[in-house]
């Protein structure tokens, strides 16, 4: 496995004139089993795999956790090497955003709800860096996790809208045995907060069961999730919304397989998100 910091050097390795297929997993590092499920798909489904590790400053607001975002490059590289990855691309900020960098990708409508409403500049930072990584690596396939559902839908729309020649693979959420969705930010939680955080998957799970039992009313499901979270003091609901999967606009009725139920909570200083697709 080669660890590469420079765009030029990575491009030399990924000679576009060969027919060997390339899979890219964009990450911000501090890898967990969720990332590793994407990595193993990328390794298995392509001739060459690239994992990028870049804590992207443009997707953090000034009051967010950019400085304390967890980093452990050595451990990440050990995991990636053991998984059979060919290249780790770990550029520094100046390599990705040289002085004079002036372009940002923005997207209409899809960022209006869910996390986009609460983190207004976040997704333009994500789309911009993902577009750059796709431009740098020219992968045949790019891999995203379903936990960041809004991110996955918005990236997939960018790929479609900008005719980017890449197949997007979105893989299921990976959870701990108790149901908490894996996230690099889980490590901010102390043991008590870690326990409280389970209110989120439990409330979503209860709502999922109601959908399976035939409930279709979005308002009723939102109430159920709000009540589930409110029963656990110490967990503050930021939002819960039911939206159409393709344009992320709110719905009043569940359309099984096409409705995303997504929520965000704060436990202490930590913000956690989770979701499910109703009826799946
Ligand atoms: O999901 C993430 O880790 C980041 O948003 C991504 C896609 C690597 C872009 O910085």
PDB file of C-alpha atoms and ligand atoms in Angstrom:
ATOM      1  CA  UNK A   1       0.000   0.000   0.000  1.00  0.00           C
ATOM      2  CA  UNK A   2       1.298   3.453  -0.896  1.00  0.00           C
ATOM      3  CA  UNK A   3       0.462   6.552   1.104  1.00  0.00           C
ATOM      4  CA  UNK A   4       0.414   9.540  -1.214  1.00  0.00           C
ATOM      5  CA  UNK A   5       0.102  13.202  -0.342  1.00  0.00           C
ATOM      6  CA  UNK A   6       0.367  14.882  -3.726  1.00  0.00           C
ATOM      7  CA  UNK A   7      -2.228  14.979  -6.471  1.00  0.00           C
ATOM      8  CA  UNK A   8       0.427  14.664  -9.181  1.00  0.00           C
ATOM      9  CA  UNK A   9       1.893  11.551  -7.605  1.00  0.00           C
ATOM     10  CA  UNK A  10      -1.514   9.909  -7.237  1.00  0.00           C
ATOM     11  CA  UNK A  11      -2.372  10.727 -10.852  1.00  0.00           C
ATOM     12  CA  UNK A  12       0.871   9.100 -11.992  1.00  0.00           C
ATOM     13  CA  UNK A  13      -0.141   5.923 -10.157  1.00  0.00           C
ATOM     14  CA  UNK A  14      -3.702   5.920 -11.468  1.00  0.00           C
ATOM     15  CA  UNK A  15      -2.813   6.143 -15.137  1.00  0.00           C
ATOM     16  CA  UNK A  16      -6.210   6.784 -16.750  1.00  0.00           C
ATOM     17  CA  UNK A  17      -5.198   5.050 -19.978  1.00  0.00           C
ATOM     18  CA  UNK A  18      -5.359   1.571 -18.539  1.00  0.00           C
ATOM     19  CA  UNK A  19      -8.565  -0.420 -18.345  1.00  0.00           C
ATOM     20  CA  UNK A  20      -8.027  -1.365 -14.725  1.00  0.00           C
ATOM     21  CA  UNK A  21     -10.986  -0.282 -12.658  1.00  0.00           C
ATOM     22  CA  UNK A  22     -10.504   2.055  -9.723  1.00  0.00           C
ATOM     23  CA  UNK A  23     -12.686   2.261  -6.599  1.00  0.00           C
ATOM     24  CA  UNK A  24     -12.538   5.353  -4.372  1.00  0.00           C
ATOM     25  CA  UNK A  25     -13.656   5.607  -0.752  1.00  0.00           C
ATOM     26  CA  UNK A  26     -13.636   9.244   0.402  1.00  0.00           C
ATOM     27  CA  UNK A  27     -13.216   9.525   4.193  1.00  0.00           C
ATOM     28  CA  UNK A  28     -12.141  11.941   6.865  1.00  0.00           C
ATOM     29  CA  UNK A  29     -10.216   9.164   8.610  1.00  0.00           C
ATOM     30  CA  UNK A  30     -10.553   7.780  12.133  1.00  0.00           C
ATOM     31  CA  UNK A  31     -11.909   4.706  10.448  1.00  0.00           C
ATOM     32  CA  UNK A  32     -14.498   2.386  11.967  1.00  0.00           C
ATOM     33  CA  UNK A  33     -16.311  -0.729  10.758  1.00  0.00           C
ATOM     34  CA  UNK A  34     -18.714   1.428   8.750  1.00  0.00           C
ATOM     35  CA  UNK A  35     -15.837   2.823   6.687  1.00  0.00           C
ATOM     36  CA  UNK A  36     -14.262  -0.600   6.482  1.00  0.00           C
ATOM     37  CA  UNK A  37     -17.420  -2.059   4.892  1.00  0.00           C
ATOM     38  CA  UNK A  38     -16.999   0.514   2.099  1.00  0.00           C
ATOM     39  CA  UNK A  39     -13.297  -0.245   1.867  1.00  0.00           C
ATOM     40  CA  UNK A  40     -13.819  -3.971   1.536  1.00  0.00           C
ATOM     41  CA  UNK A  41     -16.438  -3.415  -1.198  1.00  0.00           C
ATOM     42  CA  UNK A  42     -14.000  -1.121  -3.027  1.00  0.00           C
ATOM     43  CA  UNK A  43     -11.202  -3.673  -2.750  1.00  0.00           C
ATOM     44  CA  UNK A  44     -13.432  -6.541  -3.906  1.00  0.00           C
ATOM     45  CA  UNK A  45     -15.189  -4.767  -6.758  1.00  0.00           C
ATOM     46  CA  UNK A  46     -12.233  -2.999  -8.412  1.00  0.00           C
ATOM     47  CA  UNK A  47      -8.738  -3.726  -9.677  1.00  0.00           C
ATOM     48  CA  UNK A  48      -7.316  -0.864  -7.629  1.00  0.00           C
ATOM     49  CA  UNK A  49      -8.615   0.865  -4.549  1.00  0.00           C
ATOM     50  CA  UNK A  50      -7.975   4.358  -3.230  1.00  0.00           C
ATOM     51  CA  UNK A  51      -9.041   5.577   0.201  1.00  0.00           C
ATOM     52  CA  UNK A  52      -8.786   9.309   0.750  1.00  0.00           C
ATOM     53  CA  UNK A  53      -8.240  10.640   4.253  1.00  0.00           C
ATOM     54  CA  UNK A  54      -8.851  14.353   4.398  1.00  0.00           C
ATOM     55  CA  UNK A  55     -10.585  16.288   7.156  1.00  0.00           C
ATOM     56  CA  UNK A  56     -12.203  18.791   4.862  1.00  0.00           C
ATOM     57  CA  UNK A  57     -12.269  22.253   6.456  1.00  0.00           C
ATOM     58  CA  UNK A  58     -14.856  23.682   4.056  1.00  0.00           C
ATOM     59  CA  UNK A  59     -17.610  21.434   5.391  1.00  0.00           C
ATOM     60  CA  UNK A  60     -17.231  22.649   8.991  1.00  0.00           C
ATOM     61  CA  UNK A  61     -18.754  25.921  10.230  1.00  0.00           C
ATOM     62  CA  UNK A  62     -16.489  28.074  12.438  1.00  0.00           C
ATOM     63  CA  UNK A  63     -18.334  26.902  15.597  1.00  0.00           C
ATOM     64  CA  UNK A  64     -18.051  23.184  14.689  1.00  0.00           C
ATOM     65  CA  UNK A  65     -15.546  20.477  15.638  1.00  0.00           C
ATOM     66  CA  UNK A  66     -12.889  20.824  12.893  1.00  0.00           C
ATOM     67  CA  UNK A  67     -10.031  21.230  15.379  1.00  0.00           C
ATOM     68  CA  UNK A  68     -11.013  18.395  17.635  1.00  0.00           C
ATOM     69  CA  UNK A  69     -12.214  16.022  14.880  1.00  0.00           C
ATOM     70  CA  UNK A  70     -10.518  12.705  15.763  1.00  0.00           C
ATOM     71  CA  UNK A  71      -7.452  11.771  13.736  1.00  0.00           C
ATOM     72  CA  UNK A  72      -5.232   8.673  13.863  1.00  0.00           C
ATOM     73  CA  UNK A  73      -3.367   8.263  10.608  1.00  0.00           C
ATOM     74  CA  UNK A  74      -1.164   5.419  11.794  1.00  0.00           C
ATOM     75  CA  UNK A  75      -4.039   3.267  12.946  1.00  0.00           C
ATOM     76  CA  UNK A  76      -6.030   4.083   9.785  1.00  0.00           C
ATOM     77  CA  UNK A  77      -3.100   3.016   7.594  1.00  0.00           C
ATOM     78  CA  UNK A  78      -2.683  -0.247   9.502  1.00  0.00           C
ATOM     79  CA  UNK A  79      -6.380  -1.060   8.982  1.00  0.00           C
ATOM     80  CA  UNK A  80      -6.271  -0.128   5.307  1.00  0.00           C
ATOM     81  CA  UNK A  81      -3.127  -2.105   4.618  1.00  0.00           C
ATOM     82  CA  UNK A  82      -4.660  -5.185   6.270  1.00  0.00           C
ATOM     83  CA  UNK A  83      -7.793  -4.702   4.134  1.00  0.00           C
ATOM     84  CA  UNK A  84      -5.732  -4.830   0.922  1.00  0.00           C
ATOM     85  CA  UNK A  85      -6.047  -1.189  -0.128  1.00  0.00           C
ATOM     86  CA  UNK A  86      -3.622  -0.045  -2.833  1.00  0.00           C
ATOM     87  CA  UNK A  87      -3.424   3.713  -2.221  1.00  0.00           C
ATOM     88  CA  UNK A  88      -4.157   6.038   0.656  1.00  0.00           C
ATOM     89  CA  UNK A  89      -4.504   9.609  -0.538  1.00  0.00           C
ATOM     90  CA  UNK A  90      -3.845  11.910   2.408  1.00  0.00           C
ATOM     91  CA  UNK A  91      -3.290  15.429   1.084  1.00  0.00           C
ATOM     92  CA  UNK A  92      -2.787  18.446   3.273  1.00  0.00           C
ATOM     93  CA  UNK A  93      -5.189  21.371   3.142  1.00  0.00           C
ATOM     94  CA  UNK A  94      -3.005  23.442   0.763  1.00  0.00           C
ATOM     95  CA  UNK A  95      -2.872  20.590  -1.734  1.00  0.00           C
ATOM     96  CA  UNK A  96      -6.666  20.544  -1.980  1.00  0.00           C
ATOM     97  CA  UNK A  97      -7.288  24.261  -1.478  1.00  0.00           C
ATOM     98  CA  UNK A  98      -4.242  26.114  -2.829  1.00  0.00           C
ATOM     99  CA  UNK A  99      -4.209  29.841  -2.333  1.00  0.00           C
ATOM    100  CA  UNK A 100      -6.609  31.495  -4.745  1.00  0.00           C
ATOM    101  CA  UNK A 101      -9.027  28.550  -4.717  1.00  0.00           C
ATOM    102  CA  UNK A 102     -12.366  30.160  -5.608  1.00  0.00           C
ATOM    103  CA  UNK A 103     -14.891  27.537  -6.689  1.00  0.00           C
ATOM    104  CA  UNK A 104     -17.682  25.977  -4.662  1.00  0.00           C
ATOM    105  CA  UNK A 105     -20.399  23.608  -5.759  1.00  0.00           C
ATOM    106  CA  UNK A 106     -23.842  24.430  -4.519  1.00  0.00           C
ATOM    107  CA  UNK A 107     -27.044  22.515  -5.029  1.00  0.00           C
ATOM    108  CA  UNK A 108     -30.595  23.765  -4.957  1.00  0.00           C
ATOM    109  CA  UNK A 109     -33.464  22.242  -2.976  1.00  0.00           C
ATOM    110  CA  UNK A 110     -31.824  19.020  -1.743  1.00  0.00           C
ATOM    111  CA  UNK A 111     -30.008  20.872   1.032  1.00  0.00           C
ATOM    112  CA  UNK A 112     -33.080  22.762   2.272  1.00  0.00           C
ATOM    113  CA  UNK A 113     -34.121  20.243   4.932  1.00  0.00           C
ATOM    114  CA  UNK A 114     -32.606  17.771   7.402  1.00  0.00           C
ATOM    115  CA  UNK A 115     -28.946  18.564   8.220  1.00  0.00           C
ATOM    116  CA  UNK A 116     -28.743  21.097   5.367  1.00  0.00           C
ATOM    117  CA  UNK A 117     -31.130  23.464   7.150  1.00  0.00           C
ATOM    118  CA  UNK A 118     -29.083  23.331  10.362  1.00  0.00           C
ATOM    119  CA  UNK A 119     -25.632  23.358   8.728  1.00  0.00           C
ATOM    120  CA  UNK A 120     -26.132  25.780   5.835  1.00  0.00           C
ATOM    121  CA  UNK A 121     -22.606  25.604   4.314  1.00  0.00           C
ATOM    122  CA  UNK A 122     -21.888  21.982   5.087  1.00  0.00           C
ATOM    123  CA  UNK A 123     -23.057  20.305   1.901  1.00  0.00           C
ATOM    124  CA  UNK A 124     -21.462  22.760  -0.467  1.00  0.00           C
ATOM    125  CA  UNK A 125     -18.162  21.927   1.280  1.00  0.00           C
ATOM    126  CA  UNK A 126     -18.872  18.210   0.915  1.00  0.00           C
ATOM    127  CA  UNK A 127     -19.888  18.447  -2.753  1.00  0.00           C
ATOM    128  CA  UNK A 128     -16.876  20.598  -3.586  1.00  0.00           C
ATOM    129  CA  UNK A 129     -14.348  18.234  -2.026  1.00  0.00           C
ATOM    130  CA  UNK A 130     -16.048  15.127  -3.455  1.00  0.00           C
ATOM    131  CA  UNK A 131     -16.051  16.717  -6.924  1.00  0.00           C
ATOM    132  CA  UNK A 132     -12.339  17.421  -6.501  1.00  0.00           C
ATOM    133  CA  UNK A 133     -11.586  13.875  -5.344  1.00  0.00           C
ATOM    134  CA  UNK A 134     -13.508  12.473  -8.323  1.00  0.00           C
ATOM    135  CA  UNK A 135     -11.583  14.814 -10.627  1.00  0.00           C
ATOM    136  CA  UNK A 136      -8.286  13.754  -9.095  1.00  0.00           C
ATOM    137  CA  UNK A 137      -8.835   9.978  -9.022  1.00  0.00           C
ATOM    138  CA  UNK A 138     -11.265   9.403 -11.914  1.00  0.00           C
ATOM    139  CA  UNK A 139     -12.635   6.302 -10.182  1.00  0.00           C
ATOM    140  CA  UNK A 140     -15.010   3.865 -11.854  1.00  0.00           C
ATOM    141  CA  UNK A 141     -16.873   3.486  -8.552  1.00  0.00           C
ATOM    142  CA  UNK A 142     -17.171   5.692  -5.477  1.00  0.00           C
ATOM    143  CA  UNK A 143     -18.416   4.430  -2.122  1.00  0.00           C
ATOM    144  CA  UNK A 144     -20.575   6.162   0.494  1.00  0.00           C
ATOM    145  CA  UNK A 145     -22.276   5.018   3.683  1.00  0.00           C
ATOM    146  CA  UNK A 146     -26.029   5.208   4.196  1.00  0.00           C
ATOM    147  CA  UNK A 147     -25.739   6.858   7.619  1.00  0.00           C
ATOM    148  CA  UNK A 148     -25.056  10.203   5.952  1.00  0.00           C
ATOM    149  CA  UNK A 149     -28.131   9.746   3.803  1.00  0.00           C
ATOM    150  CA  UNK A 150     -28.536  13.373   2.780  1.00  0.00           C
ATOM    151  CA  UNK A 151     -24.871  13.499   1.755  1.00  0.00           C
ATOM    152  CA  UNK A 152     -25.301  10.327  -0.318  1.00  0.00           C
ATOM    153  CA  UNK A 153     -28.416  11.642  -2.082  1.00  0.00           C
ATOM    154  CA  UNK A 154     -26.822  15.033  -2.784  1.00  0.00           C
ATOM    155  CA  UNK A 155     -23.577  13.521  -4.105  1.00  0.00           C
ATOM    156  CA  UNK A 156     -25.541  11.156  -6.274  1.00  0.00           C
ATOM    157  CA  UNK A 157     -27.522  14.105  -7.682  1.00  0.00           C
ATOM    158  CA  UNK A 158     -24.295  16.036  -8.324  1.00  0.00           C
ATOM    159  CA  UNK A 159     -22.887  13.052 -10.233  1.00  0.00           C
ATOM    160  CA  UNK A 160     -26.049  12.903 -12.317  1.00  0.00           C
ATOM    161  CA  UNK A 161     -26.400  16.659 -12.869  1.00  0.00           C
ATOM    162  CA  UNK A 162     -22.743  17.167 -13.816  1.00  0.00           C
ATOM    163  CA  UNK A 163     -22.532  14.011 -15.969  1.00  0.00           C
ATOM    164  CA  UNK A 164     -19.682  12.658 -13.883  1.00  0.00           C
ATOM    165  CA  UNK A 165     -18.687   9.287 -15.234  1.00  0.00           C
ATOM    166  CA  UNK A 166     -18.672   7.251 -12.029  1.00  0.00           C
ATOM    167  CA  UNK A 167     -20.907   4.629 -10.456  1.00  0.00           C
ATOM    168  CA  UNK A 168     -22.046   5.548  -6.970  1.00  0.00           C
ATOM    169  CA  UNK A 169     -22.353   2.733  -4.441  1.00  0.00           C
ATOM    170  CA  UNK A 170     -24.266   3.456  -1.221  1.00  0.00           C
ATOM    171  CA  UNK A 171     -23.851   0.769   1.435  1.00  0.00           C
ATOM    172  CA  UNK A 172     -26.030   0.093   4.491  1.00  0.00           C
ATOM    173  CA  UNK A 173     -25.485   1.681   7.895  1.00  0.00           C
ATOM    174  CA  UNK A 174     -23.202  -0.385  10.151  1.00  0.00           C
ATOM    175  CA  UNK A 175     -24.272  -0.457  13.812  1.00  0.00           C
ATOM    176  CA  UNK A 176     -22.810  -1.545  17.122  1.00  0.00           C
ATOM    177  CA  UNK A 177     -24.491  -4.560  18.718  1.00  0.00           C
ATOM    178  CA  UNK A 178     -26.755  -2.253  20.774  1.00  0.00           C
ATOM    179  CA  UNK A 179     -27.994  -0.440  17.659  1.00  0.00           C
ATOM    180  CA  UNK A 180     -25.947   2.778  17.695  1.00  0.00           C
ATOM    181  CA  UNK A 181     -24.905   3.706  14.156  1.00  0.00           C
ATOM    182  CA  UNK A 182     -21.120   3.814  13.862  1.00  0.00           C
ATOM    183  CA  UNK A 183     -19.638   7.283  13.522  1.00  0.00           C
ATOM    184  CA  UNK A 184     -16.198   8.741  14.147  1.00  0.00           C
ATOM    185  CA  UNK A 185     -17.951  11.232  16.432  1.00  0.00           C
ATOM    186  CA  UNK A 186     -19.190   8.444  18.768  1.00  0.00           C
ATOM    187  CA  UNK A 187     -15.821   8.593  20.426  1.00  0.00           C
ATOM    188  CA  UNK A 188     -16.714  12.039  21.860  1.00  0.00           C
ATOM    189  CA  UNK A 189     -19.367  10.316  24.018  1.00  0.00           C
ATOM    190  CA  UNK A 190     -18.555   9.391  27.596  1.00  0.00           C
ATOM    191  CA  UNK A 191     -20.037   6.052  28.811  1.00  0.00           C
ATOM    192  CA  UNK A 192     -23.187   7.709  30.191  1.00  0.00           C
ATOM    193  CA  UNK A 193     -23.741   9.713  26.994  1.00  0.00           C
ATOM    194  CA  UNK A 194     -23.077   6.588  24.932  1.00  0.00           C
ATOM    195  CA  UNK A 195     -25.965   4.921  26.797  1.00  0.00           C
ATOM    196  CA  UNK A 196     -28.265   7.947  26.350  1.00  0.00           C
ATOM    197  CA  UNK A 197     -27.456   8.076  22.634  1.00  0.00           C
ATOM    198  CA  UNK A 198     -29.294   4.789  22.162  1.00  0.00           C
ATOM    199  CA  UNK A 199     -32.523   6.788  22.431  1.00  0.00           C
ATOM    200  CA  UNK A 200     -32.013   7.730  18.771  1.00  0.00           C
ATOM    201  CA  UNK A 201     -31.836   4.253  17.162  1.00  0.00           C
ATOM    202  CA  UNK A 202     -34.533   3.017  19.576  1.00  0.00           C
ATOM    203  CA  UNK A 203     -36.965   5.766  18.612  1.00  0.00           C
ATOM    204  CA  UNK A 204     -36.288   5.207  14.898  1.00  0.00           C
ATOM    205  CA  UNK A 205     -36.606   1.480  15.317  1.00  0.00           C
ATOM    206  CA  UNK A 206     -39.990   1.866  17.044  1.00  0.00           C
ATOM    207  CA  UNK A 207     -41.176   4.085  14.193  1.00  0.00           C
ATOM    208  CA  UNK A 208     -39.885   1.547  11.661  1.00  0.00           C
ATOM    209  CA  UNK A 209     -41.999  -1.117  13.337  1.00  0.00           C
ATOM    210  CA  UNK A 210     -45.074   1.094  13.076  1.00  0.00           C
ATOM    211  CA  UNK A 211     -44.451   1.544   9.363  1.00  0.00           C
ATOM    212  CA  UNK A 212     -44.187  -2.232   8.995  1.00  0.00           C
ATOM    213  CA  UNK A 213     -47.494  -2.539  10.880  1.00  0.00           C
ATOM    214  CA  UNK A 214     -49.127  -0.254   8.296  1.00  0.00           C
ATOM    215  CA  UNK A 215     -48.718   3.304   9.627  1.00  0.00           C
ATOM    216  CA  UNK A 216     -48.380   5.752   6.731  1.00  0.00           C
ATOM    217  CA  UNK A 217     -49.023   9.108   8.388  1.00  0.00           C
ATOM    218  CA  UNK A 218     -45.793  11.143   8.580  1.00  0.00           C
ATOM    219  CA  UNK A 219     -47.138  13.295  11.422  1.00  0.00           C
ATOM    220  CA  UNK A 220     -47.896  10.235  13.568  1.00  0.00           C
ATOM    221  CA  UNK A 221     -44.409   8.811  12.997  1.00  0.00           C
ATOM    222  CA  UNK A 222     -42.764  12.133  13.783  1.00  0.00           C
ATOM    223  CA  UNK A 223     -44.775  12.329  17.034  1.00  0.00           C
ATOM    224  CA  UNK A 224     -43.732   8.782  17.942  1.00  0.00           C
ATOM    225  CA  UNK A 225     -40.040   9.566  17.388  1.00  0.00           C
ATOM    226  CA  UNK A 226     -40.258  12.895  19.258  1.00  0.00           C
ATOM    227  CA  UNK A 227     -41.904  11.183  22.230  1.00  0.00           C
ATOM    228  CA  UNK A 228     -39.326   8.387  22.228  1.00  0.00           C
ATOM    229  CA  UNK A 229     -36.481  10.898  22.367  1.00  0.00           C
ATOM    230  CA  UNK A 230     -38.217  13.147  24.906  1.00  0.00           C
ATOM    231  CA  UNK A 231     -38.495  10.201  27.322  1.00  0.00           C
ATOM    232  CA  UNK A 232     -34.703  10.263  27.701  1.00  0.00           C
ATOM    233  CA  UNK A 233     -33.534  13.402  29.516  1.00  0.00           C
ATOM    234  CA  UNK A 234     -30.121  14.479  28.298  1.00  0.00           C
ATOM    235  CA  UNK A 235     -30.928  13.844  24.648  1.00  0.00           C
ATOM    236  CA  UNK A 236     -32.055  16.908  22.695  1.00  0.00           C
ATOM    237  CA  UNK A 237     -33.812  16.381  19.390  1.00  0.00           C
ATOM    238  CA  UNK A 238     -32.511  18.676  16.663  1.00  0.00           C
ATOM    239  CA  UNK A 239     -34.881  17.460  13.975  1.00  0.00           C
ATOM    240  CA  UNK A 240     -36.888  14.532  12.762  1.00  0.00           C
ATOM    241  CA  UNK A 241     -38.253  14.632   9.228  1.00  0.00           C
ATOM    242  CA  UNK A 242     -39.807  12.333   6.659  1.00  0.00           C
ATOM    243  CA  UNK A 243     -38.675  13.233   3.150  1.00  0.00           C
ATOM    244  CA  UNK A 244     -38.869  11.837  -0.345  1.00  0.00           C
ATOM    245  CA  UNK A 245     -35.699   9.927  -1.065  1.00  0.00           C
ATOM    246  CA  UNK A 246     -34.951  11.472  -4.443  1.00  0.00           C
ATOM    247  CA  UNK A 247     -35.393  15.196  -3.705  1.00  0.00           C
ATOM    248  CA  UNK A 248     -35.342  15.249   0.112  1.00  0.00           C
ATOM    249  CA  UNK A 249     -38.577  17.254   0.312  1.00  0.00           C
ATOM    250  CA  UNK A 250     -40.975  16.628   3.225  1.00  0.00           C
ATOM    251  CA  UNK A 251     -43.861  14.200   2.700  1.00  0.00           C
ATOM    252  CA  UNK A 252     -47.095  13.783   4.598  1.00  0.00           C
ATOM    253  CA  UNK A 253     -47.492  10.089   3.769  1.00  0.00           C
ATOM    254  CA  UNK A 254     -44.964   7.271   3.722  1.00  0.00           C
ATOM    255  CA  UNK A 255     -44.268   5.777   0.316  1.00  0.00           C
ATOM    256  CA  UNK A 256     -42.590   2.488   1.295  1.00  0.00           C
ATOM    257  CA  UNK A 257     -39.073   2.221  -0.136  1.00  0.00           C
ATOM    258  CA  UNK A 258     -39.044   5.890  -1.180  1.00  0.00           C
ATOM    259  CA  UNK A 259     -39.347   7.737   2.113  1.00  0.00           C
ATOM    260  CA  UNK A 260     -36.344   8.594   4.248  1.00  0.00           C
ATOM    261  CA  UNK A 261     -36.949   8.977   7.974  1.00  0.00           C
ATOM    262  CA  UNK A 262     -34.013  10.952   9.358  1.00  0.00           C
ATOM    263  CA  UNK A 263     -33.234  12.504  12.721  1.00  0.00           C
ATOM    264  CA  UNK A 264     -30.444  14.327  14.520  1.00  0.00           C
ATOM    265  CA  UNK A 265     -29.945  14.665  18.261  1.00  0.00           C
ATOM    266  CA  UNK A 266     -27.463  16.265  20.587  1.00  0.00           C
ATOM    267  CA  UNK A 267     -26.113  14.320  23.520  1.00  0.00           C
ATOM    268  CA  UNK A 268     -23.989  16.697  25.558  1.00  0.00           C
ATOM    269  CA  UNK A 269     -21.777  18.460  23.021  1.00  0.00           C
ATOM    270  CA  UNK A 270     -22.050  15.664  20.461  1.00  0.00           C
ATOM    271  CA  UNK A 271     -24.353  15.757  17.462  1.00  0.00           C
ATOM    272  CA  UNK A 272     -25.516  12.381  16.154  1.00  0.00           C
ATOM    273  CA  UNK A 273     -27.580  11.486  13.100  1.00  0.00           C
ATOM    274  CA  UNK A 274     -29.393   8.333  12.072  1.00  0.00           C
ATOM    275  CA  UNK A 275     -32.046   7.280   9.566  1.00  0.00           C
ATOM    276  CA  UNK A 276     -33.941   4.493   7.890  1.00  0.00           C
ATOM    277  CA  UNK A 277     -35.817   4.048   4.668  1.00  0.00           C
ATOM    278  CA  UNK A 278     -39.432   3.452   5.624  1.00  0.00           C
ATOM    279  CA  UNK A 279     -40.787   0.097   4.569  1.00  0.00           C
ATOM    280  CA  UNK A 280     -37.411  -1.488   3.741  1.00  0.00           C
TER     281      UNK A 280
HETATM  282  O1  LIG B   1     -18.599  11.492   4.982  1.00  0.00           O
HETATM  283  C1  LIG B   1     -17.469  12.016   5.100  1.00  0.00           C
HETATM  284  O2  LIG B   1     -16.602  11.492   5.794  1.00  0.00           O
HETATM  285  C2  LIG B   1     -17.157  13.320   4.389  1.00  0.00           C
HETATM  286  O3  LIG B   1     -18.280  14.144   4.344  1.00  0.00           O
HETATM  287  C3  LIG B   1     -16.563  13.118   2.982  1.00  0.00           C
HETATM  288  C4  LIG B   1     -17.545  12.442   2.049  1.00  0.00           C
HETATM  289  C5  LIG B   1     -15.281  12.297   3.072  1.00  0.00           C
HETATM  290  C6  LIG B   1     -16.210  14.472   2.363  1.00  0.00           C
HETATM  291  O4  LIG B   1     -15.285  15.164   3.136  1.00  0.00           O
END
